[in-house]
Short mmCIF file of C-alpha atoms and ligand atoms in Angstrom, two decimals:
data_model
loop_
_atom_site.label_atom_id
_atom_site.label_comp_id
_atom_site.label_asym_id
_atom_site.label_seq_id
_atom_site.Cartn_x
_atom_site.Cartn_y
_atom_site.Cartn_z
CA MET A 1 20.52 15.87 34.52
CA LYS A 2 21.93 17.97 37.37
CA LYS A 3 20.48 17.02 40.73
CA CYS A 4 18.01 19.53 42.09
CA LYS A 5 19.44 21.52 44.96
CA VAL A 6 17.75 24.37 46.76
CA ARG A 7 18.62 26.56 49.68
CA PHE A 8 17.01 28.52 52.43
CA ALA A 9 19.14 31.51 53.32
CA PRO A 10 17.71 33.51 56.20
CA SER A 11 19.27 36.65 57.60
CA PRO A 12 19.39 36.17 61.37
CA THR A 13 18.07 39.63 62.17
CA GLY A 14 14.87 38.55 63.92
CA PRO A 15 12.68 35.55 64.61
CA LEU A 16 11.49 33.41 61.70
CA HIS A 17 8.43 35.04 60.19
CA ILE A 18 5.49 33.32 58.60
CA GLY A 19 6.80 34.44 55.18
CA GLY A 20 10.26 33.03 55.83
CA ALA A 21 8.81 29.79 57.11
CA ARG A 22 6.71 29.51 53.96
CA SER A 23 9.79 30.10 51.74
CA ALA A 24 11.72 27.46 53.66
CA LEU A 25 8.80 25.06 53.35
CA PHE A 26 8.38 25.56 49.59
CA ASN A 27 12.09 24.89 49.10
CA TYR A 28 11.83 21.78 51.21
CA LEU A 29 8.74 20.55 49.38
CA PHE A 30 10.22 21.23 45.97
CA ALA A 31 13.47 19.42 46.76
CA SER A 32 11.74 16.52 48.47
CA HIS A 33 9.35 16.07 45.53
CA GLN A 34 12.32 15.68 43.19
CA GLY A 35 14.56 13.73 45.51
CA GLY A 36 16.90 16.73 45.60
CA ASP A 37 18.90 18.35 48.39
CA MET A 38 18.41 21.39 50.52
CA VAL A 39 21.07 23.71 51.93
CA MET A 40 20.67 25.91 54.99
CA ARG A 41 22.84 29.02 54.74
CA ILE A 42 23.00 31.92 57.14
CA GLU A 43 23.24 35.36 55.53
CA ASP A 44 24.70 37.35 58.37
CA THR A 45 26.63 40.07 56.58
CA ASP A 46 24.53 42.77 58.19
CA LEU A 47 26.79 42.86 61.23
CA ASP A 48 24.73 45.40 63.14
CA ARG A 49 21.49 43.48 62.99
CA SER A 50 22.56 39.83 62.87
CA ARG A 51 22.48 37.83 66.11
CA ARG A 52 23.46 34.28 66.90
CA GLU A 53 20.34 33.92 69.11
CA TYR A 54 18.14 34.61 66.11
CA GLU A 55 20.04 32.05 64.07
CA ASP A 56 19.48 29.43 66.77
CA GLU A 57 15.86 30.38 67.03
CA ILE A 58 15.31 30.14 63.27
CA ILE A 59 16.91 26.69 63.13
CA GLU A 60 14.88 25.54 66.11
CA SER A 61 11.67 26.84 64.52
CA LEU A 62 12.39 25.03 61.25
CA HIS A 63 13.07 21.77 63.06
CA TRP A 64 9.86 22.17 64.98
CA LEU A 65 7.94 22.73 61.76
CA GLY A 66 9.35 19.50 60.35
CA ILE A 67 11.73 20.87 57.74
CA LYS A 68 14.93 18.91 57.25
CA TRP A 69 17.99 19.84 55.24
CA ASP A 70 20.95 17.94 53.89
CA GLU A 71 23.69 20.51 54.11
CA GLY A 72 24.50 23.65 55.98
CA VAL A 73 24.23 25.16 59.41
CA ALA A 74 22.53 22.78 61.82
CA GLN A 75 21.91 22.37 65.51
CA GLY A 76 25.28 21.69 67.09
CA GLY A 77 27.45 22.45 64.05
CA GLU A 78 27.49 22.20 60.29
CA LYS A 79 27.15 19.40 57.79
CA GLY A 80 28.17 19.19 54.14
CA GLU A 81 31.20 19.75 51.97
CA ASN A 82 30.54 23.23 50.70
CA GLY A 83 30.95 25.12 53.96
CA PRO A 84 31.40 27.21 55.84
CA TYR A 85 27.71 27.99 55.58
CA ARG A 86 27.68 31.27 57.45
CA GLN A 87 28.50 34.20 55.20
CA THR A 88 30.69 36.01 57.74
CA GLU A 89 32.92 32.93 57.68
CA ARG A 90 33.27 33.11 53.89
CA LEU A 91 34.64 36.61 53.49
CA GLU A 92 37.92 35.46 51.94
CA ILE A 93 36.09 33.51 49.29
CA TYR A 94 34.06 36.57 48.27
CA LEU A 95 37.16 38.78 48.15
CA GLN A 96 38.79 36.48 45.56
CA TYR A 97 35.87 37.10 43.24
CA VAL A 98 35.79 40.80 43.98
CA GLN A 99 39.45 40.85 43.00
CA GLN A 100 38.72 38.96 39.81
CA LEU A 101 36.19 41.59 38.76
CA LEU A 102 38.61 44.38 39.68
CA ASP A 103 41.37 42.74 37.62
CA GLN A 104 39.06 42.39 34.65
CA GLY A 105 37.97 46.03 34.88
CA MET A 106 34.39 44.94 35.64
CA ALA A 107 34.52 46.55 39.05
CA TYR A 108 36.27 49.64 40.39
CA TYR A 109 37.20 51.42 43.60
CA CYS A 110 34.82 54.09 44.72
CA PHE A 111 36.06 56.73 47.14
CA CYS A 112 32.88 58.77 47.38
CA THR A 113 31.89 59.62 50.93
CA GLN A 114 28.38 59.24 52.34
CA GLU A 115 28.01 63.04 52.18
CA GLU A 116 29.00 63.20 48.52
CA LEU A 117 26.61 60.43 47.62
CA GLU A 118 23.84 62.12 49.56
CA MET A 119 24.49 65.40 47.77
CA GLU A 120 24.38 63.62 44.43
CA ARG A 121 21.06 62.07 45.38
CA GLN A 122 19.60 65.41 46.40
CA GLU A 123 20.66 67.02 43.12
CA GLN A 124 19.13 64.20 41.11
CA LEU A 125 15.97 64.50 43.14
CA ALA A 126 15.77 68.26 42.58
CA SER A 127 16.27 67.95 38.84
CA GLY A 128 13.83 65.07 38.56
CA LYS A 129 16.46 62.63 37.31
CA MET A 130 16.55 58.92 38.07
CA GLN A 131 18.41 58.32 41.29
CA ARG A 132 21.50 56.26 40.70
CA TYR A 133 25.23 56.50 41.15
CA SER A 134 26.73 58.97 38.69
CA GLY A 135 29.79 56.88 37.97
CA LYS A 136 32.08 59.57 39.32
CA CYS A 137 34.84 57.17 40.40
CA SER A 138 34.57 54.88 37.39
CA GLU A 139 37.17 56.65 35.33
CA LEU A 140 39.83 57.40 37.96
CA SER A 141 43.37 56.93 36.67
CA ASP A 142 45.71 54.44 38.35
CA GLN A 143 47.59 57.35 39.83
CA GLU A 144 44.46 58.93 41.31
CA ILE A 145 43.55 55.60 42.84
CA GLU A 146 47.04 55.12 44.28
CA GLU A 147 46.99 58.59 45.84
CA ARG A 148 43.68 58.01 47.55
CA LEU A 149 44.67 54.57 48.80
CA ALA A 150 47.98 55.98 50.05
CA ALA A 151 46.03 58.67 51.91
CA GLY A 152 44.35 55.86 53.80
CA ILE A 153 40.88 56.27 52.28
CA LYS A 154 39.07 52.96 52.35
CA PRO A 155 37.19 52.46 49.11
CA SER A 156 34.04 50.53 48.48
CA ILE A 157 33.93 48.47 45.32
CA ARG A 158 31.38 49.00 42.62
CA PHE A 159 30.29 46.77 39.82
CA ARG A 160 30.39 48.40 36.40
CA VAL A 161 26.89 47.85 35.08
CA PRO A 162 26.85 47.07 31.35
CA GLN A 163 25.02 49.66 29.32
CA ASN A 164 21.99 49.15 27.11
CA LYS A 165 21.43 45.55 28.01
CA ILE A 166 18.20 43.76 28.62
CA TYR A 167 18.19 40.88 31.04
CA VAL A 168 15.48 38.30 30.80
CA VAL A 169 14.48 35.79 33.48
CA ASP A 170 11.98 33.02 32.93
CA ASP A 171 10.80 32.90 36.48
CA LEU A 172 9.19 29.56 37.33
CA VAL A 173 6.34 31.32 39.13
CA ARG A 174 6.10 34.77 37.59
CA GLY A 175 6.82 33.84 33.98
CA ARG A 176 9.04 36.00 31.78
CA VAL A 177 10.37 39.11 33.47
CA SER A 178 12.82 41.52 31.84
CA PHE A 179 14.98 44.32 33.21
CA GLU A 180 16.94 47.08 31.51
CA SER A 181 20.47 47.52 32.74
CA ASP A 182 20.19 51.28 32.30
CA ASN A 183 17.78 51.41 35.22
CA SER A 184 20.61 50.55 37.55
CA GLY A 185 23.63 52.67 38.38
CA ASP A 186 26.97 50.99 39.15
CA PHE A 187 26.29 49.29 42.44
CA ILE A 188 28.43 48.45 45.43
CA ILE A 189 29.50 44.82 45.73
CA ALA A 190 31.81 45.21 48.72
CA LYS A 191 31.62 47.89 51.34
CA SER A 192 34.62 49.89 52.50
CA ASP A 193 35.04 47.52 55.46
CA GLY A 194 35.54 44.63 53.04
CA ILE A 195 32.17 43.01 53.70
CA PRO A 196 30.40 42.07 50.49
CA VAL A 197 26.80 43.09 50.01
CA TYR A 198 23.97 40.57 49.87
CA ASN A 199 23.63 40.70 46.07
CA PHE A 200 27.25 39.69 45.65
CA ALA A 201 27.60 37.08 48.37
CA VAL A 202 24.37 35.37 47.36
CA VAL A 203 25.63 34.78 43.80
CA ILE A 204 28.98 33.38 44.88
CA ASP A 205 27.35 31.11 47.44
CA ASP A 206 24.61 29.85 45.18
CA VAL A 207 27.21 28.94 42.55
CA LEU A 208 29.76 27.37 44.88
CA MET A 209 27.09 25.44 46.74
CA GLY A 210 25.71 24.07 43.48
CA ILE A 211 22.23 25.54 43.84
CA SER A 212 20.00 24.63 40.89
CA HIS A 213 16.83 26.48 41.94
CA VAL A 214 16.50 29.72 43.88
CA ILE A 215 13.05 29.79 45.42
CA ARG A 216 12.46 32.89 47.51
CA ALA A 217 10.11 35.72 48.34
CA GLU A 218 8.87 38.09 45.66
CA GLU A 219 10.55 41.01 47.40
CA HIS A 220 13.85 39.69 46.04
CA LEU A 221 12.70 39.89 42.42
CA SER A 222 14.10 43.42 42.26
CA ASN A 223 17.52 42.09 43.32
CA THR A 224 17.55 39.49 40.58
CA PRO A 225 18.82 41.75 37.74
CA ARG A 226 21.91 42.70 39.73
CA GLN A 227 22.54 39.08 40.55
CA ILE A 228 22.16 38.10 36.92
CA MET A 229 24.66 40.77 35.87
CA LEU A 230 27.12 39.23 38.31
CA TYR A 231 26.48 35.69 37.05
CA GLU A 232 27.33 36.89 33.55
CA ALA A 233 30.34 38.93 34.57
CA LEU A 234 31.82 36.00 36.47
CA ASN A 235 30.93 33.54 33.74
CA PHE A 236 28.77 31.44 35.98
CA ALA A 237 25.76 29.44 34.85
CA ARG A 238 22.59 30.83 36.42
CA PRO A 239 20.21 28.80 38.51
CA GLU A 240 16.49 28.78 37.84
CA PHE A 241 14.54 31.39 39.76
CA ALA A 242 11.11 31.16 41.35
CA HIS A 243 9.76 34.15 43.24
CA ILE A 244 6.80 33.36 45.43
CA SER A 245 4.19 35.99 46.09
CA LEU A 246 3.72 38.13 49.14
CA ILE A 247 1.58 37.10 52.06
CA LEU A 248 -1.17 39.59 52.86
CA GLY A 249 -3.29 40.02 55.97
CA ALA A 250 -7.06 39.58 55.80
CA ASP A 251 -7.32 43.31 54.94
CA ARG A 252 -5.12 42.65 51.89
CA GLN A 253 -2.28 44.75 53.28
CA LYS A 254 1.20 43.31 53.56
CA MET A 255 1.33 41.03 56.60
CA SER A 256 2.77 42.89 59.57
CA LYS A 257 2.60 43.05 63.36
CA ARG A 258 -0.75 44.84 63.06
CA HIS A 259 -2.21 41.56 61.87
CA GLY A 260 -1.28 39.77 65.09
CA ALA A 261 1.33 37.08 65.45
CA THR A 262 3.83 37.13 62.59
CA SER A 263 6.57 34.84 63.85
CA LEU A 264 6.46 31.08 63.96
CA VAL A 265 7.49 31.04 67.63
CA GLN A 266 4.38 33.01 68.54
CA TYR A 267 2.16 30.37 66.95
CA ARG A 268 4.13 27.62 68.62
CA GLU A 269 3.69 29.30 72.00
CA LYS A 270 -0.03 29.71 71.47
CA GLY A 271 -0.23 26.01 70.92
CA TYR A 272 -0.68 25.54 67.20
CA LEU A 273 0.58 22.13 66.16
CA PRO A 274 3.58 21.92 63.84
CA GLU A 275 1.76 19.58 61.48
CA ALA A 276 -1.13 22.07 61.24
CA LEU A 277 1.20 24.93 60.36
CA PHE A 278 3.06 22.73 57.88
CA ASN A 279 -0.24 21.94 56.17
CA PHE A 280 -1.54 25.51 56.36
CA LEU A 281 1.67 27.16 55.12
CA ALA A 282 1.87 24.72 52.22
CA LEU A 283 -1.55 25.93 51.11
CA LEU A 284 -0.51 29.56 51.38
CA GLY A 285 0.02 30.21 47.70
CA TRP A 286 0.09 26.60 46.51
CA SER A 287 -2.95 24.54 45.70
CA PRO A 288 -3.05 20.81 45.25
CA GLN A 289 -5.29 19.15 42.71
CA GLY A 290 -8.60 18.22 44.29
CA GLU A 291 -10.59 19.60 47.16
CA GLU A 292 -8.88 17.99 50.13
CA GLU A 293 -7.27 20.53 52.44
CA ILE A 294 -5.98 18.33 55.22
CA LEU A 295 -2.90 16.69 53.75
CA SER A 296 0.00 14.84 55.33
CA PRO A 297 3.57 15.98 54.60
CA GLU A 298 3.96 12.93 52.35
CA GLU A 299 0.88 13.83 50.33
CA ILE A 300 1.99 17.44 50.03
CA ILE A 301 5.48 16.42 48.89
CA LYS A 302 4.05 14.00 46.36
CA ASN A 303 1.87 16.71 44.84
CA PHE A 304 4.06 19.78 45.14
CA THR A 305 5.03 21.45 41.87
CA LEU A 306 5.83 25.09 41.19
CA ASP A 307 3.29 25.34 38.39
CA ARG A 308 0.57 25.21 41.01
CA VAL A 309 2.07 28.09 42.98
CA ALA A 310 -0.04 31.22 42.53
CA LYS A 311 1.32 34.42 41.07
CA SER A 312 -1.15 36.50 43.04
CA PRO A 313 -0.57 37.28 46.71
CA ALA A 314 -1.63 34.73 49.29
CA VAL A 315 -3.99 35.89 52.02
CA PHE A 316 -3.26 34.76 55.55
CA ASP A 317 -6.60 33.58 56.85
CA LEU A 318 -6.46 33.01 60.60
CA ASP A 319 -9.89 31.33 60.62
CA LYS A 320 -8.55 28.76 58.23
CA LEU A 321 -5.45 28.15 60.31
CA ASN A 322 -7.69 27.71 63.34
CA TRP A 323 -9.82 25.21 61.47
CA VAL A 324 -6.77 23.29 60.24
CA ASN A 325 -5.36 23.22 63.75
CA GLN A 326 -8.62 21.82 65.09
CA GLN A 327 -8.55 19.05 62.50
CA TYR A 328 -5.11 18.01 63.77
CA LEU A 329 -6.15 18.30 67.42
CA LYS A 330 -9.03 15.92 66.69
CA LYS A 331 -6.59 13.26 65.57
CA LYS A 332 -4.71 13.24 68.86
CA SER A 333 -5.40 10.51 71.39
CA THR A 334 -6.46 11.49 74.90
CA GLU A 335 -2.98 10.74 76.13
CA GLU A 336 -1.20 12.72 73.42
CA LEU A 337 -3.45 15.71 73.85
CA GLY A 338 -3.13 15.47 77.62
CA ASP A 339 0.65 15.58 77.36
CA MET A 340 0.51 18.57 75.03
CA LEU A 341 -1.87 20.47 77.32
CA LYS A 342 0.11 19.79 80.50
CA PRO A 343 2.71 22.58 80.04
CA TYR A 344 -0.03 25.16 79.56
CA LEU A 345 -1.94 23.98 82.62
CA SER A 346 1.16 23.61 84.76
CA ALA A 347 2.13 27.19 84.00
CA SER A 348 -1.33 28.45 84.90
CA GLU A 349 -3.13 29.22 88.15
CA TYR A 350 -4.72 25.76 87.92
CA ALA A 351 -1.42 23.89 88.30
CA ALA A 352 -2.26 22.62 91.78
CA ASP A 353 -5.80 21.57 90.78
CA ILE A 354 -4.41 19.58 87.86
CA GLU A 355 -1.79 18.03 90.06
CA ARG A 356 -4.54 16.61 92.29
CA LEU A 357 -6.30 14.77 89.46
CA ASP A 358 -5.45 11.14 88.90
CA ASP A 359 -4.71 10.01 85.32
CA PHE A 360 -8.26 8.86 84.72
CA ARG A 361 -9.84 12.12 85.74
CA TYR A 362 -7.17 14.12 83.91
CA GLY A 363 -8.09 12.15 80.79
CA LEU A 364 -11.74 13.05 81.33
CA LEU A 365 -10.82 16.70 81.65
CA VAL A 366 -8.93 16.49 78.36
CA GLU A 367 -11.93 14.93 76.62
CA ALA A 368 -14.26 17.48 78.22
CA VAL A 369 -12.42 20.43 76.67
CA ARG A 370 -11.07 18.84 73.47
CA ASP A 371 -13.80 20.09 71.12
CA HIS A 372 -13.64 23.60 72.53
CA LEU A 373 -9.96 24.15 71.78
CA VAL A 374 -8.71 26.08 68.78
CA CYS A 375 -5.15 25.94 70.03
CA LEU A 376 -3.58 24.40 73.11
CA SER A 377 -3.27 27.60 75.13
CA ASP A 378 -7.07 27.98 75.02
CA VAL A 379 -7.32 25.23 77.59
CA THR A 380 -6.94 27.52 80.59
CA GLN A 381 -10.09 29.44 79.61
CA TYR A 382 -12.15 26.37 80.44
CA MET A 383 -10.69 25.56 83.81
CA ASP A 384 -12.59 27.96 86.08
CA VAL A 385 -15.75 26.00 85.70
CA PHE A 386 -14.03 22.81 86.91
CA PHE A 387 -11.91 24.16 89.68
CA ARG A 388 -13.50 27.33 91.03
CA GLU A 389 -16.67 27.99 92.95
CA ALA A 390 -19.63 28.26 90.53
CA VAL A 391 -20.42 31.82 89.56
CA TYR A 392 -24.06 31.89 88.50
CA GLU A 393 -24.60 33.52 85.15
CA GLU A 394 -27.85 35.32 84.42
CA GLU A 395 -29.11 32.54 82.12
CA ALA A 396 -28.29 29.91 84.70
CA LEU A 397 -30.24 31.79 87.36
CA GLN A 398 -33.18 32.02 85.00
CA ALA A 399 -32.98 28.32 84.21
CA LEU A 400 -33.09 27.63 87.93
CA GLN A 401 -36.35 29.58 88.26
CA GLU A 402 -38.22 27.28 85.88
CA GLU A 403 -41.03 25.14 87.19
CA GLY A 404 -40.04 21.68 88.40
CA VAL A 405 -36.38 22.52 88.94
CA MET A 406 -36.44 21.75 92.61
CA THR A 407 -37.75 18.24 91.98
CA VAL A 408 -34.93 17.59 89.52
CA LEU A 409 -32.26 18.85 91.89
CA GLN A 410 -33.68 16.95 94.86
CA GLN A 411 -33.94 13.72 92.97
CA PHE A 412 -30.38 14.06 91.65
CA ARG A 413 -29.25 14.75 95.18
CA ASP A 414 -31.05 11.79 96.71
CA GLU A 415 -30.08 9.18 94.15
CA LEU A 416 -26.60 10.21 93.06
CA PRO A 417 -24.15 7.28 93.27
CA GLN A 418 -20.39 7.40 92.77
CA PHE A 419 -19.84 6.79 89.04
CA SER A 420 -16.80 5.22 87.48
CA GLU A 421 -17.46 6.03 83.79
CA PRO A 422 -19.05 9.02 82.02
CA ALA A 423 -21.45 6.59 80.33
CA GLU A 424 -22.88 5.68 83.77
CA ALA A 425 -23.58 9.32 84.52
CA LYS A 426 -25.25 9.68 81.15
CA ASP A 427 -27.46 6.66 81.80
CA PHE A 428 -28.31 7.96 85.25
CA ILE A 429 -29.54 11.28 83.83
CA LYS A 430 -31.44 9.47 81.09
CA ALA A 431 -33.18 7.39 83.73
CA MET A 432 -34.11 10.60 85.59
CA VAL A 433 -35.68 11.99 82.41
CA LYS A 434 -37.74 8.84 82.05
CA LYS A 435 -38.82 8.72 85.63
CA LEU A 436 -39.81 12.39 85.81
CA LYS A 437 -41.54 12.17 82.42
CA VAL A 438 -40.09 15.48 81.20
CA LYS A 439 -38.03 16.57 78.22
CA PRO A 440 -34.26 15.84 78.51
CA LYS A 441 -33.60 19.58 78.42
CA ASN A 442 -35.65 20.02 81.58
CA VAL A 443 -33.24 17.80 83.44
CA TYR A 444 -29.96 18.73 81.81
CA MET A 445 -30.42 22.48 82.03
CA PRO A 446 -31.20 22.78 85.74
CA LEU A 447 -28.46 20.29 86.64
CA ARG A 448 -25.87 22.00 84.52
CA SER A 449 -26.89 25.43 85.81
CA ALA A 450 -26.90 24.32 89.42
CA LEU A 451 -23.57 22.49 89.25
CA SER A 452 -21.54 24.81 87.09
CA GLY A 453 -23.43 28.13 87.17
CA GLN A 454 -23.48 28.10 83.37
CA THR A 455 -25.90 26.98 80.69
CA HIS A 456 -23.17 26.10 78.20
CA GLY A 457 -19.72 24.49 78.22
CA PRO A 458 -18.32 20.98 78.41
CA GLU A 459 -20.68 18.03 78.73
CA LEU A 460 -22.29 17.38 82.07
CA PRO A 461 -21.16 13.75 82.64
CA PHE A 462 -17.53 14.89 82.50
CA PHE A 463 -18.14 17.42 85.25
CA ILE A 464 -19.87 14.91 87.42
CA LEU A 465 -17.01 12.44 87.18
CA ILE A 466 -14.22 14.92 87.56
CA TRP A 467 -15.79 16.42 90.66
CA GLY A 468 -16.94 13.15 92.20
CA ARG A 469 -20.05 12.55 94.26
CA GLU A 470 -19.18 14.68 97.32
CA GLU A 471 -18.37 17.79 95.35
CA CYS A 472 -21.52 17.38 93.22
CA LEU A 473 -23.65 17.15 96.35
CA ARG A 474 -22.02 20.23 97.81
CA ARG A 475 -22.70 22.19 94.65
CA ILE A 476 -26.30 21.02 94.38
CA ASP A 477 -26.95 21.96 98.01
CA LYS A 478 -25.53 25.38 97.41
CA ALA A 479 -27.79 25.88 94.40
CA ILE A 480 -30.83 24.63 96.32
CA ALA A 481 -30.06 27.07 99.15
CA ARG A 482 -29.75 29.84 96.67
CA ILE A 483 -33.14 29.30 94.99
CA SER A 484 -35.21 28.41 98.02
N1 LIG B 1 18.87 36.53 53.21
C1 LIG B 1 17.73 36.84 52.41
C2 LIG B 1 16.55 37.08 53.30
O1 LIG B 1 16.54 36.65 54.45
C3 LIG B 1 17.39 35.73 51.45
C4 LIG B 1 17.85 36.05 50.12
C5 LIG B 1 17.64 34.96 49.10
O2 LIG B 1 16.93 34.00 49.34
O3 LIG B 1 18.22 35.13 48.04
O4 LIG B 1 15.60 37.70 52.88
#
């Protein structure tokens, strides 16, 4: 049996979107499950919109996500024997096949200008006819062609679409799909500047690179009939096709900028973990057997088959991504999480405060905020309370008015030692509760309110240790002055 080989073929016209990342991931999972190969090809024939920076960014994003490929464009060069892997570097290859179709009469020169084509479109529109190329240049005599070429007119090249044919694809996700050739006019395969169009280049590349399965976004389903016509005309065996459904926003509209971050880089910058996105994107349209939703790459690869990929659109659920990210954050050790949070803190207004903490207290800070984080960049939201003067919230002020508060604050003040572990601070407060013969809440709430100005937030023992005895005393005194 032919070895399974897939490809991811982005157009470098922008950053890698969630949809593109999901297509790349499904290809990777499918190939890895079967022990097959993956090719990375850059489809940069849109010269106006393609940029090398985007290509670099896409590759970088895929690496970050944890997708690996065996052949194609890679950081620092190319690998594989079927290159070059950038379409603009393959133009000569495409032209050979364009010539073959011309020689066989399956393609022809078209000299129509933009204006003529536009006029034709308008007429078809006005008379309610289907909009497609009329075939005006399809019957030009050799002499007419020669004259136009001699006059220096640069022709585009059109494929002669067979008439009255039905093309059938057994799509591995969508099932059987059929198309009538009569719905398509003769289409351009190479533009007048000699650059082939996507539908042509993609066929040549997929064949020459030995692709066995084309797994891509549903929006390309409408391109598939043209590609199939070209496979037949060139006598190439077709690959299998699998078109994966659209990704919708929570409002069930096609995912767009309105829905917030759409590119992978944006999620990376916000501090979502690559393994969380890997897991989340895998579940965007694919479902494993069983209930478990937190799965390692190995488990996903082991279970990934196209028959469990949904035909219906996948809905991008940010709450779910947040939950998945939190599950992965939980697994990080204090040290790992601390290292990951550092860049966000160092770039913030708290850089100097963080710099002053020794490793032990930095570790405490990390543990203090860990459970509050959805993504890494959230960390800065929790820093004011550690490093800025307490701002007393209304609830905190109320809590400080309760009966017995002064006794609690005074006792804390008088007996506070210098702790070396959060557990010691916890025990100290517990002992206060016992001694004062009150409910724990009646000790915790006034202390928390007095020290931090808030009735909620990270756990009290962390504060006490991070600040140290002197700072705690200063804060308590300030609160006492305020309420007396
Ligand atoms: N270059 C196309 C895109 O970025 C991919 C086409 C394909 O996978 O066939 O949408």
